[in-house]
Coordinates of C-alpha atoms in Angstrom, one line a residue:
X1 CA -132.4 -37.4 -112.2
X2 CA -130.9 -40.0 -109.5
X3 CA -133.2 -42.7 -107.8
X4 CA -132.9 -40.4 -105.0
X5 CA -134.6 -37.6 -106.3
X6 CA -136.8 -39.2 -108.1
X7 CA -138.5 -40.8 -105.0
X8 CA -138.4 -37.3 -103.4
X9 CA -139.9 -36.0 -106.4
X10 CA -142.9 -38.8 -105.9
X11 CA -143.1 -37.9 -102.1
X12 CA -143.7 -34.3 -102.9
X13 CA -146.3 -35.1 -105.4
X14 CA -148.0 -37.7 -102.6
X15 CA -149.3 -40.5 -105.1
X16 CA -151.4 -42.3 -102.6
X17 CA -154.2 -44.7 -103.8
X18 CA -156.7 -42.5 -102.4
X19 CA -158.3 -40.7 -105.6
X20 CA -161.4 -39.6 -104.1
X21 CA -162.7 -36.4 -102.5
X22 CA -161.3 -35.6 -99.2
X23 CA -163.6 -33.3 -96.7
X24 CA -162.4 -30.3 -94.7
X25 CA -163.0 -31.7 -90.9
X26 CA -160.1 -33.8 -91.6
X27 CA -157.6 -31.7 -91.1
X28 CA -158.5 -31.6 -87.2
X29 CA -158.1 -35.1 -86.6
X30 CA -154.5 -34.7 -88.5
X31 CA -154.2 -31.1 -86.4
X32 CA -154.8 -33.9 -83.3
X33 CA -152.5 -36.5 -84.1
X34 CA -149.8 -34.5 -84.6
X35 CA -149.7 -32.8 -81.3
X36 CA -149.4 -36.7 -79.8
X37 CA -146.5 -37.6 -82.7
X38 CA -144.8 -34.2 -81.7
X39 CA -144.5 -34.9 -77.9
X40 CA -143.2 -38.2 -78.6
X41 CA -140.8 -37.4 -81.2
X42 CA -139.7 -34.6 -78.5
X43 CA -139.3 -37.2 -76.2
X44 CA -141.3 -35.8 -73.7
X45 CA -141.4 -37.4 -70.4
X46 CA -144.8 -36.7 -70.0
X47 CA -145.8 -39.8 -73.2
X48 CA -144.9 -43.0 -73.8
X49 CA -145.2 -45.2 -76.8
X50 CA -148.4 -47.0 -75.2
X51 CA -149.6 -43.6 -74.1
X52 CA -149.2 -42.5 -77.2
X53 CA -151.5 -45.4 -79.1
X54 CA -153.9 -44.3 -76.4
X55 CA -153.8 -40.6 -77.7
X56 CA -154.0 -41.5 -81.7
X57 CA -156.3 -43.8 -80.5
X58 CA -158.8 -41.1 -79.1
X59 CA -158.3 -39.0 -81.6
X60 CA -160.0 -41.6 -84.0
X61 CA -163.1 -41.5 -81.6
X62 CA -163.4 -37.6 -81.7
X63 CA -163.2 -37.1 -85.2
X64 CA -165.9 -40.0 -85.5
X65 CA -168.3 -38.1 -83.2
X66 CA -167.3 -35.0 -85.6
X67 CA -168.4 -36.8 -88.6
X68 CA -171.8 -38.2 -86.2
X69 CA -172.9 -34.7 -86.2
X70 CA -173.2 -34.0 -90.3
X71 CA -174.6 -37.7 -91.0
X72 CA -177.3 -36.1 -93.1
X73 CA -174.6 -35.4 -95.7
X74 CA -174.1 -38.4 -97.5
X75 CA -170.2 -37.3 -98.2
X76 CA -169.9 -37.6 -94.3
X77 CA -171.6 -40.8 -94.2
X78 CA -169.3 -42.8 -95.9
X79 CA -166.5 -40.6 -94.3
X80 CA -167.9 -42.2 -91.0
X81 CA -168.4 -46.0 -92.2
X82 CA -164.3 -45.4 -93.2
X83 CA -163.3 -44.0 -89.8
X84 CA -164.9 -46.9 -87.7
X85 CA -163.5 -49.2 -90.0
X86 CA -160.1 -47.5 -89.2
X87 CA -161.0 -46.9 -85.4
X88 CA -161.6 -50.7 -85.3
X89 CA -157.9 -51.4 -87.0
X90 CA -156.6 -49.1 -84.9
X91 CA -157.8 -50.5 -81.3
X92 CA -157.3 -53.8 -82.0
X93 CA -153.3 -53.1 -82.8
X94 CA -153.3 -51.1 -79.8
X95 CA -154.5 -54.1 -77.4
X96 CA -152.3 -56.4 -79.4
X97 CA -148.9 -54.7 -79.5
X98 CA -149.4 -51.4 -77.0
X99 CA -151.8 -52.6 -73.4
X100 CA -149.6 -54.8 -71.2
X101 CA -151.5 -57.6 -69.3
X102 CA -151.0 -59.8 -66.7
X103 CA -152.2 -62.9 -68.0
X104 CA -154.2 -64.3 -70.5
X105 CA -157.4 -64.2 -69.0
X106 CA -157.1 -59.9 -68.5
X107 CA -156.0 -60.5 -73.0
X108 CA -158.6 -62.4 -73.7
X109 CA -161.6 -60.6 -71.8
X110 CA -160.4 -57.6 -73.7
X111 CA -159.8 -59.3 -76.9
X112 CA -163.9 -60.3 -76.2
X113 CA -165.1 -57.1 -75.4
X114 CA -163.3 -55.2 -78.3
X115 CA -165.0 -57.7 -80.8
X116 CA -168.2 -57.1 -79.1
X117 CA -167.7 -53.1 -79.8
X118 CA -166.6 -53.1 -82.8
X119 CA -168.6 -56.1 -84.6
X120 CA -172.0 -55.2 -83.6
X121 CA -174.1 -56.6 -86.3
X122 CA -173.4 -59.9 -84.7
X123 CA -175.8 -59.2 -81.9
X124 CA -178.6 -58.3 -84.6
X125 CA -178.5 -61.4 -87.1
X126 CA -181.5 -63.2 -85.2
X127 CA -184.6 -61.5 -84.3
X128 CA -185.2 -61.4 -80.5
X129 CA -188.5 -59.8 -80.5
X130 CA -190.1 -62.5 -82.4
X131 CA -188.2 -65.6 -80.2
X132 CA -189.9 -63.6 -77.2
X133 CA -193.4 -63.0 -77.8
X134 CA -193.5 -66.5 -79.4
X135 CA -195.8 -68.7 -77.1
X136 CA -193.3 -71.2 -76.8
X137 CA -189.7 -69.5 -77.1
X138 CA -188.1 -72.5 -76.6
X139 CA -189.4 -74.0 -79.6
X140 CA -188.5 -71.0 -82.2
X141 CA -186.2 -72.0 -84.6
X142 CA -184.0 -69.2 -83.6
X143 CA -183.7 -69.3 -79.9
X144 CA -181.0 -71.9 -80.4
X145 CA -178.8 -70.6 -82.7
X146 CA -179.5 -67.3 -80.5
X147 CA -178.0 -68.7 -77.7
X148 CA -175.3 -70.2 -79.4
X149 CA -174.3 -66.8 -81.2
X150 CA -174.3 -65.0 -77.6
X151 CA -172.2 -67.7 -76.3
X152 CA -169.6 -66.8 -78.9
X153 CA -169.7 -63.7 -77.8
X154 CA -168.9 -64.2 -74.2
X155 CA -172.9 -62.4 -73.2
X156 CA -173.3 -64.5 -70.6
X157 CA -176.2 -62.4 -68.9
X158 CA -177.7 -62.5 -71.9
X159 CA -178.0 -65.8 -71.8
X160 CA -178.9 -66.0 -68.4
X161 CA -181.9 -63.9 -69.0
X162 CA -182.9 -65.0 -72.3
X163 CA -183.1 -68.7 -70.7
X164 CA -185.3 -67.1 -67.6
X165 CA -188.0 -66.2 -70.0
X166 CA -187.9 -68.5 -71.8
X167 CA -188.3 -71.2 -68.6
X168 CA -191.5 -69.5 -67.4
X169 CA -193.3 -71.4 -70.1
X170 CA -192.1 -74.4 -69.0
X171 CA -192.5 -76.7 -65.5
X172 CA -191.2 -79.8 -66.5
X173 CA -188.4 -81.3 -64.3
X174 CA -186.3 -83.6 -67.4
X175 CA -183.0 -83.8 -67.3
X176 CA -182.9 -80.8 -69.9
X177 CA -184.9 -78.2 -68.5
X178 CA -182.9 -78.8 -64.8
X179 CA -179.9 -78.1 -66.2
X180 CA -181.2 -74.8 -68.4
X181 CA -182.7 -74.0 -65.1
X182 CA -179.3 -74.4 -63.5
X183 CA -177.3 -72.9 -65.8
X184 CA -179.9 -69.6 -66.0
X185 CA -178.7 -69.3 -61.7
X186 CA -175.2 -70.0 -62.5
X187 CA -175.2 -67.3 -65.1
X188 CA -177.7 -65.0 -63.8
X189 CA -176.4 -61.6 -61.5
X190 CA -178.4 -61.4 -58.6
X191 CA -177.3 -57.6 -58.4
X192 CA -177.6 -56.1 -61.6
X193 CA -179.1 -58.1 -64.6
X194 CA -177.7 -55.2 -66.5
X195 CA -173.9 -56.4 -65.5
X196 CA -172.0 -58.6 -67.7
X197 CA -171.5 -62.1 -66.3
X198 CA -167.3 -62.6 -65.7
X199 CA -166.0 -65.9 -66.5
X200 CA -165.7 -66.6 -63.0
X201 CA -169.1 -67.9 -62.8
X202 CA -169.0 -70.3 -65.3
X203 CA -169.0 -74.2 -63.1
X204 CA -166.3 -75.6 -65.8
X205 CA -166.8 -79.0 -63.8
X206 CA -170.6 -78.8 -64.0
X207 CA -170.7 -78.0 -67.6
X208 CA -168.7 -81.1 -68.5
X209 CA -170.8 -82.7 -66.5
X210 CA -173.9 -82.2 -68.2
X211 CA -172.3 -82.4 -71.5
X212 CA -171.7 -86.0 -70.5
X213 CA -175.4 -86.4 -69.8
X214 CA -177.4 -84.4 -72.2
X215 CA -178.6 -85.5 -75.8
X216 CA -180.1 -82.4 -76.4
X217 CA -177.5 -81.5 -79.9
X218 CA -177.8 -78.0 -79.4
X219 CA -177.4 -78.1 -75.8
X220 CA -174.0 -79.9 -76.1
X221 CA -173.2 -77.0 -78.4
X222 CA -173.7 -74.4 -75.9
X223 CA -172.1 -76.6 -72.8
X224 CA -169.3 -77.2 -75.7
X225 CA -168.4 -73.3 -76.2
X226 CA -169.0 -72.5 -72.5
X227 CA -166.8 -75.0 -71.8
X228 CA -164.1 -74.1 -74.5
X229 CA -163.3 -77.8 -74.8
X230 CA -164.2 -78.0 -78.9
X231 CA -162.4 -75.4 -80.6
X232 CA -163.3 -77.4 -84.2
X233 CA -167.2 -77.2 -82.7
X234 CA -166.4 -73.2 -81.8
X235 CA -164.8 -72.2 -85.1
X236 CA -167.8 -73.8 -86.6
X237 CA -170.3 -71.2 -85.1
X238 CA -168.1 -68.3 -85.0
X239 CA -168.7 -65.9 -87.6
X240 CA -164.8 -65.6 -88.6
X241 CA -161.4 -67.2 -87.7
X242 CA -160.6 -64.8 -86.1
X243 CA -163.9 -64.5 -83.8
X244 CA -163.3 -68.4 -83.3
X245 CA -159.7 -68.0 -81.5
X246 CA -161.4 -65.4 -79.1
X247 CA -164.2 -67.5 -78.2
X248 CA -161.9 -70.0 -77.7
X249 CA -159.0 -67.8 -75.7
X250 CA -161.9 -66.6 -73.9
X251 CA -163.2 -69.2 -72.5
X252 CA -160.3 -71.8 -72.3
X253 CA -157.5 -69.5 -71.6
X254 CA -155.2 -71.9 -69.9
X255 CA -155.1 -74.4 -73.5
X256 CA -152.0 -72.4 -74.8
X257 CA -149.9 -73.6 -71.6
X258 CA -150.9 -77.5 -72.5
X259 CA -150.3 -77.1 -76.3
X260 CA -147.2 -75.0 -76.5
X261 CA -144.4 -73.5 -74.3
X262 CA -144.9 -70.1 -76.1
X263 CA -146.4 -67.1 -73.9
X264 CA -147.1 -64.5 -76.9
X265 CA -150.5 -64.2 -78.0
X266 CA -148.9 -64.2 -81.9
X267 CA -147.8 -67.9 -80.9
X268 CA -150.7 -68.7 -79.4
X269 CA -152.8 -67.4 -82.6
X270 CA -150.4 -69.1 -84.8
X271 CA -151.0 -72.4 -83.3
X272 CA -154.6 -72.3 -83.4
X273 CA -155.0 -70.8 -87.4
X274 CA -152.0 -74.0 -88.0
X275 CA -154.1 -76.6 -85.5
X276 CA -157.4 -75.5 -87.7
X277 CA -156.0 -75.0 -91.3
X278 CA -157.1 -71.7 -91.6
X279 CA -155.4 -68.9 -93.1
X280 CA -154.4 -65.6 -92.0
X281 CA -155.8 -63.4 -95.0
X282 CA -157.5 -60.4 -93.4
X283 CA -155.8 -57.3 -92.1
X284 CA -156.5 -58.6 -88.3
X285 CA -155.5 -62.2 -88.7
X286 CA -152.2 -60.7 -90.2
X287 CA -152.0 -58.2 -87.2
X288 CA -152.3 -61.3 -84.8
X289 CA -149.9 -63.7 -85.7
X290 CA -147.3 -60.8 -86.5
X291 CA -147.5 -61.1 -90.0
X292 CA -146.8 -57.2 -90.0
X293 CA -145.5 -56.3 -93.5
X294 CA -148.2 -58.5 -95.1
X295 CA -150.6 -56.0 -92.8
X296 CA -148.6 -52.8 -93.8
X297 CA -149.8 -54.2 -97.7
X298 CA -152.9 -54.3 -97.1
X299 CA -153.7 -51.2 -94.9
X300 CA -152.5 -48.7 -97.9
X301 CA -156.2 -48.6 -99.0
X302 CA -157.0 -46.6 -95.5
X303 CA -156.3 -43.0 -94.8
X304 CA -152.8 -43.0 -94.3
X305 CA -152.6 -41.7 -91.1
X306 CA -153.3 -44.8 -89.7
X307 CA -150.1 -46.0 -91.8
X308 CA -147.8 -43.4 -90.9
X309 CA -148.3 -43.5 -87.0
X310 CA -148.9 -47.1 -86.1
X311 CA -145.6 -48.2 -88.1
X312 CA -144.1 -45.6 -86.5
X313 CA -144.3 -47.0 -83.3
X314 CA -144.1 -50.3 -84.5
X315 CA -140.4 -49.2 -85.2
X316 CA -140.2 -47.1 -81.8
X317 CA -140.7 -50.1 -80.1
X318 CA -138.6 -52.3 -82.6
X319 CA -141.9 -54.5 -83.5
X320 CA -140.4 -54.5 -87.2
X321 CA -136.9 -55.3 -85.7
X322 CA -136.8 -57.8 -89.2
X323 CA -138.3 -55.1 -91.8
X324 CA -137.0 -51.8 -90.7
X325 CA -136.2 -50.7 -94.0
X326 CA -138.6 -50.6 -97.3
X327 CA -137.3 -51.4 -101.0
X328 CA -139.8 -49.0 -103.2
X329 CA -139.9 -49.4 -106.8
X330 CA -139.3 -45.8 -108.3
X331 CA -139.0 -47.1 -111.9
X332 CA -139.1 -50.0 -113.8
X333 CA -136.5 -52.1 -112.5
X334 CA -135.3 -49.3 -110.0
X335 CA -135.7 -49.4 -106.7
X336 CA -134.9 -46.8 -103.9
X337 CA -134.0 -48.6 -99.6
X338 CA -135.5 -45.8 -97.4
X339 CA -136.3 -46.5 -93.3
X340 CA -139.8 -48.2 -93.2
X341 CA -140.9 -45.4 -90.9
X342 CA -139.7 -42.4 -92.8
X343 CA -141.5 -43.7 -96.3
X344 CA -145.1 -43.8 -94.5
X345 CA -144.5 -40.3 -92.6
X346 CA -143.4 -38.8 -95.3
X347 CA -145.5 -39.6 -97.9
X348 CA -148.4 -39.2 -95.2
X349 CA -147.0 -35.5 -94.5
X350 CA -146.6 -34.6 -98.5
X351 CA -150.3 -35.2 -98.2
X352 CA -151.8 -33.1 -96.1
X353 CA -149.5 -30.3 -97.3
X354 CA -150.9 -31.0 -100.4
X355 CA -154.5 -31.2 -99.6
X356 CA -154.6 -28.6 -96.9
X357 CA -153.2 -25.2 -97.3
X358 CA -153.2 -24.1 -93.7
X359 CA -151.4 -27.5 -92.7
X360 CA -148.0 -26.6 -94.0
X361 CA -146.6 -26.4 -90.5
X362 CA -148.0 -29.4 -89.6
X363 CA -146.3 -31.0 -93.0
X364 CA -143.2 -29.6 -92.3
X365 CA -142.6 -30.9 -88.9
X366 CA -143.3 -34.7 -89.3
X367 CA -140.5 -34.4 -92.2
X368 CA -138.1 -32.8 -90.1
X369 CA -138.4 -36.1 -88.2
X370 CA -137.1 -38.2 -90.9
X371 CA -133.7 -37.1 -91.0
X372 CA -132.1 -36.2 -94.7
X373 CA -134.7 -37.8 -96.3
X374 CA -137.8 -35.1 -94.4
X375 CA -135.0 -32.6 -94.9
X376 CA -134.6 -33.3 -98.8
X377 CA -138.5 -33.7 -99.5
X378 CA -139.0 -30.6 -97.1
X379 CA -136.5 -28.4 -99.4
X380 CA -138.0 -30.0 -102.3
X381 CA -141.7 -28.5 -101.4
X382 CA -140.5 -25.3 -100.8
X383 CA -139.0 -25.2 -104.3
X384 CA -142.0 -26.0 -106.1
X385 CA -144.0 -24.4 -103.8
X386 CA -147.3 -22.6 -105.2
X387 CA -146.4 -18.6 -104.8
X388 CA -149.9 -17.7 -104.9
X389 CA -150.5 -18.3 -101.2
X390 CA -151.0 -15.5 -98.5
X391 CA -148.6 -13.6 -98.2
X392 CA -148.4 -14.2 -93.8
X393 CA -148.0 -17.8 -94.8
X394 CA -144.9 -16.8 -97.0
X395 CA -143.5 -14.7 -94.0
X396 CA -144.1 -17.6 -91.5
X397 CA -142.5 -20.4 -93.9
X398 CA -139.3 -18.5 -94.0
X399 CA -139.1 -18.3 -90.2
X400 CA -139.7 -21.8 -90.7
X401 CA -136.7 -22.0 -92.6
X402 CA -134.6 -19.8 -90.6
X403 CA -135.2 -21.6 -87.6
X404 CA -134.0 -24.6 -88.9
X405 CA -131.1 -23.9 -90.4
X406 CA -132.7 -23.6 -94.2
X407 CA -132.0 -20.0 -94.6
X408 CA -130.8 -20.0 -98.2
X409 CA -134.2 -21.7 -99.2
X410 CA -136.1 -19.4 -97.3
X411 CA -134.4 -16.8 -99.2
X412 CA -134.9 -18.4 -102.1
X413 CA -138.2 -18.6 -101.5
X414 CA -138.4 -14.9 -100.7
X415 CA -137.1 -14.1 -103.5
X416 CA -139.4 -16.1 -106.3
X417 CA -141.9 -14.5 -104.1
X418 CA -140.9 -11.2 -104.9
X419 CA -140.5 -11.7 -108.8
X420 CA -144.0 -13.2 -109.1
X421 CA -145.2 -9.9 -108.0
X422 CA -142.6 -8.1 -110.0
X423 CA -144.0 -9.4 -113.0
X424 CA -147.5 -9.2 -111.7
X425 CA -147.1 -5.7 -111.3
X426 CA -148.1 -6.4 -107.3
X427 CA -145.3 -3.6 -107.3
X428 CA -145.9 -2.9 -103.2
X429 CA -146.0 -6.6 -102.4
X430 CA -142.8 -7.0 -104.4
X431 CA -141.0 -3.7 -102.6
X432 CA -142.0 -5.7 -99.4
X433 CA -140.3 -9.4 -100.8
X434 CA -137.1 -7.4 -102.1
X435 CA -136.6 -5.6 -99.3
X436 CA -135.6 -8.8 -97.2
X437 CA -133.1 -9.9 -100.0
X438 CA -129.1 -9.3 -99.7
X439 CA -129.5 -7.4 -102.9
X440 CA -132.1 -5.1 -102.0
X441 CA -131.0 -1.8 -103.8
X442 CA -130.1 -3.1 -107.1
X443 CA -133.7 -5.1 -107.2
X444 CA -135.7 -2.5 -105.2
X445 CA -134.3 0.4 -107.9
X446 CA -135.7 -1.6 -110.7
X447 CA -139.1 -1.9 -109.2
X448 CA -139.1 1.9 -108.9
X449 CA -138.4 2.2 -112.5
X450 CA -141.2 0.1 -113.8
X451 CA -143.3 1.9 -111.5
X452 CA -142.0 5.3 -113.0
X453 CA -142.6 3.7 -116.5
X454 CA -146.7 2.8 -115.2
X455 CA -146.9 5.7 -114.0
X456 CA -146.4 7.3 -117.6
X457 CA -148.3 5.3 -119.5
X458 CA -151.3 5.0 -116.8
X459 CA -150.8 8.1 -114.8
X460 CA -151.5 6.1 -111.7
X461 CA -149.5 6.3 -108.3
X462 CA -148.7 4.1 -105.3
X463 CA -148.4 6.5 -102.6
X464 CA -144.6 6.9 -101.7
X465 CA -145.5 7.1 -97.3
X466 CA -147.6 3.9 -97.6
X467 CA -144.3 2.1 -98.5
X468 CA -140.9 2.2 -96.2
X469 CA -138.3 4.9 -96.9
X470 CA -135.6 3.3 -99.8
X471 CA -132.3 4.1 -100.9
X472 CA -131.8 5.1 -104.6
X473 CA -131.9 7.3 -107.4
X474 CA -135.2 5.7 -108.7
X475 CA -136.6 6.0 -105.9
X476 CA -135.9 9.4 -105.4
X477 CA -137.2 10.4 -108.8
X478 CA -140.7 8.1 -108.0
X479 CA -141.0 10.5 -104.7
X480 CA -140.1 13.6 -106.1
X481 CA -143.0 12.9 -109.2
X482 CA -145.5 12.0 -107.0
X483 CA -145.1 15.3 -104.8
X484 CA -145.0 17.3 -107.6
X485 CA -148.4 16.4 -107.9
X486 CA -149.2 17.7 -104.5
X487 CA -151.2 21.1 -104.2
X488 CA -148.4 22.9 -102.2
X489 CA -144.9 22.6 -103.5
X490 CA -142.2 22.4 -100.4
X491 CA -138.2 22.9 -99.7
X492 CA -138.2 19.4 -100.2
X493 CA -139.3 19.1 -103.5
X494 CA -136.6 21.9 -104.6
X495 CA -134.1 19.6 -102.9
X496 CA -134.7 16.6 -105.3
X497 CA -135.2 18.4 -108.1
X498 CA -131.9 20.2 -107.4
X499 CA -130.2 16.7 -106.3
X500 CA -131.6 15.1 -109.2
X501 CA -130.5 17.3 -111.9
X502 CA -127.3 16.9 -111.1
X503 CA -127.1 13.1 -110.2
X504 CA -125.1 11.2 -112.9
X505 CA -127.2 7.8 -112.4
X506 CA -130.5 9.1 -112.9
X507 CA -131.8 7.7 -116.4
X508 CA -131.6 9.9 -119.4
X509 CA -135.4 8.5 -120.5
X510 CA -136.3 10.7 -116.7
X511 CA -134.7 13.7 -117.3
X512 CA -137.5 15.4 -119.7
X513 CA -139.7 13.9 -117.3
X514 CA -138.0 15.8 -114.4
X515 CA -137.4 18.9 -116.1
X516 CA -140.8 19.0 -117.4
X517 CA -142.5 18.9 -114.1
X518 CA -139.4 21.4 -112.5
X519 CA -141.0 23.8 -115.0
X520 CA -143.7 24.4 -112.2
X521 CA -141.2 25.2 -109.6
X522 CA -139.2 27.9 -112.0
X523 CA -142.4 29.4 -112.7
X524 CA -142.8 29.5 -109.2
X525 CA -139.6 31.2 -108.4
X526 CA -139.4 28.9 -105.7
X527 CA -135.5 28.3 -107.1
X528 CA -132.9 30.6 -105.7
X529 CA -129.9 31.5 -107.7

């Protein structure tokens, strides 16, 4: 077997590292995604690539609400902890590589605010209730570190009311409590308290201003993140590298300009993780700085859908303009070059035809995609397909094939199909499969003959005008045994038994047979000399 075909092989048999049980409500998030990767692979004018994130992007969110509605199965519980994992994966590439900004300000308020969504917990590590109904709040251990977590996370209103109750406890006029006062007005929205502060309110000025005057330590932490001028202070109190160089493009995003002539937000993350010494080791800090096949590595432990259709347009777009092809390992010390994009798609599509019967189409279609290589694993699954499928889904698979230009398969197919009922004995199902073949008669004659042979040994009949109207001597001799068995004897039964009698090619092993039941019509004197 070549390298080649042994990867093929592998593709059909869709080793992914996901050995664990896979639920049914799947297959309409896959059923969704496709119909986005078909437009765009049809290059329909009415998608584009960033469109398209958008789409596969959505699609993550319905089949979470799916999975929200059967929570009470524990199954669908963990289904849903995986798909917000892969949601969050999947949003964050799509801000990073697929939503064009205008500046870094319009980046980093949605860089803030996808954090925010998808990092929740972080609002929930201190308990607010008890820094409220504390008779000082001020003086709760927490209402510090409160403060300082919501500054991370760019809740300015937040702050702004957390600092207004707080300040109703208190009347004194030091230099601390004016400028908590002050900052609760700068902050606050007169309009809506339930609006999120912008940016834009923030007195950058002011707040170095204060810093310069206060002694309060965690005051010149909070005038320090507002502020953005600290990013060693920031990364401190963030709860991740990567939450640091939000907080820190968030609220200082003109520092990239003074530090470095690069305009891409990879450059920009690069120089802050190289300016802090920290390392880019999870999936997102590799998706930031650009590190892309390191993040390809590490995302094969999610469903691969997320794999198949992200590099995909990673490679649409030419974000993997230096790894655009794969080396995979077939065997020890063998090793197979295939296009980045094909390897994920295809494996990806060997899946769900693997997993989900009524997907096939679906299957088929992303390999046609891939050039010879979908074409090869596509001819390879319909050769070692299982025969024991419906018999509609047989008929529409060689349409399938037919339509696109795999005829011989299809008829290859067809006609496995039609011996696995042969020697089944499905004798009707395989009349039906035979029937489509070049060489019908011969095959279709030697149904009728082991049906001729059951019918001897079983006395048991498959009605002759249930099934279509053959040519052949076998077939003849099938209908003219089953109307002898009919209560009124016809013209047309003395015109096969008179054609058959004399017909050179009917088997010797019939003739007593034929005779034997003619006896009825020479008793008959139906048979005119």
């Amino acid at each position: 077997m070549t390298v080649i075909k042994q990867y093929i092989k592998d593709i059909c048999e869709s080793k992914l590292p996901q050995e664990k049980q896979i639920p049914d409500i799947r297959s309409k998030l896959y059923k969704q995604l496709f119909e986005t990767y078909r437009k765009l692979h049809q290059n329909s004018p009415e998608i584009t690539v960033n469109e398209a994130a958008k789409q596969y992007e959505r699609a993550l969110q319905d089949q979470i609400q799916r999975v929200d509605q059967l929570y009470a199965v524990p199954m669908y519980r963990s289904e849903r902890e995986e798909y917000l994992q892969l949601y969050s994966i999947w949003s964050f590439c799509n801000l990073i590589y697929f939503t064009p900004f205008d500046n870094v300000q319009q980046s980093s308020a949605a860089l803030m605010q996808w954090y925010n969504k998808t990092h929740k917990h972080d609002f929930y590590e201190y308990n607010t209730t008890s820094i409220f109904s504390h008779s000082d709040p001020m003086n709760h251990p927490d209402f510090w570190p409160y403060l300082i977590r919501m500054a991370t996370l760019g809740e300015l209103q937040i702050i702004a009311n957390t600092l207004h109750r707080a300040l109703r406890h208190h009347t004194n006029n030091d230099t601390l409590h004016n400028h908590l006062r002050a900052l609760r007005e700068m902050l606050r929205d007169n309009n809506n308290n339930k609006t999120i502060t912008p940016r834009t309110k923030l007195d950058r000025p002011r707040l170095l201003q204060w810093r310069q005057q206060t002694t309060h330590p965690s005051f010149t932490t909070l005038l320090t993140i507002l502020t953005g001028t600290d990013e060693s202070i920031i990364s401190h109190h963030a709860t991740t590298p990567l939450h640091a160089f939000i907080c820190c493009l968030y609220y200082n995003p003109d520092r990239h300009d003074r530090t470095t002539t690069s305009s891409t937000l990879h450059d920009q993350a690069q120089s802050f993780y190289q300016h802090h010494s920290t390392s880019t080791t999870t999936l997102y800090d590799l998706i930031l700085v650009g590190k892309l096949t390191e993040a390809i590595e590490q995302s094969v432990r999610y469903d691969w859908c997320f794999l198949a259709h992200m590099v995909d347009l990673w490679c649409m777009t030419n974000t993997l303009s230096n790894a655009q092809e794969l080396t995979v390992h077939v065997q020890e010390n063998v090793q197979v070059v295939v296009p980045v994009s094909y390897h994920f798609v295809l494996f990806y599509a060997s899946f769900i035809k693997n997993r989900f019967t009524d997907l096939w189409l679906v299957a088929f279609e992303y390999m046609m995609t891939c050039d010879t290589w979908g074409k090869e694993a596509l001819i390879q699954h319909l050769r070692e397909m299982d025969l024991g499928v419906q018999d509609a889904m047989v008929q529409e698979i060689v349409k399938f094939c037919k339509k696109h230009g795999l005829k011989d398969i299809g008829m290859e197919l067809v006609r496995k199909k039609a011996v696995s009922c042969f020697q089944s004995k499905d004798y009707k199902t395989a009349l039906v499969y035979y029937g489509q073949t070049e060489d019908e008669q011969d095959k279709t004659e030697d149904v009728f003959y082991a049906m001729i042979e059951d019918y001897c040994k079983t006395q048991q009949w498959i009605d002759p005008s249930s099934l279509e109207r053959h040519q052949g001597t076998n077939y003849d001799v099938y209908r003219y045994l089953w109307l002898m068995q009919l209560d009124e004897l016809n013209d047309e039964v003395v015109t096969l038994f008179k054609q058959l009698i004399h017909n050179e090619r009917v088997s010797l092993s019939f003739m007593p047979l034929i005779l034997w039941q003619g006896l009825q019509l020479l008793q008959g004197k139906m048979i005119q000399q």
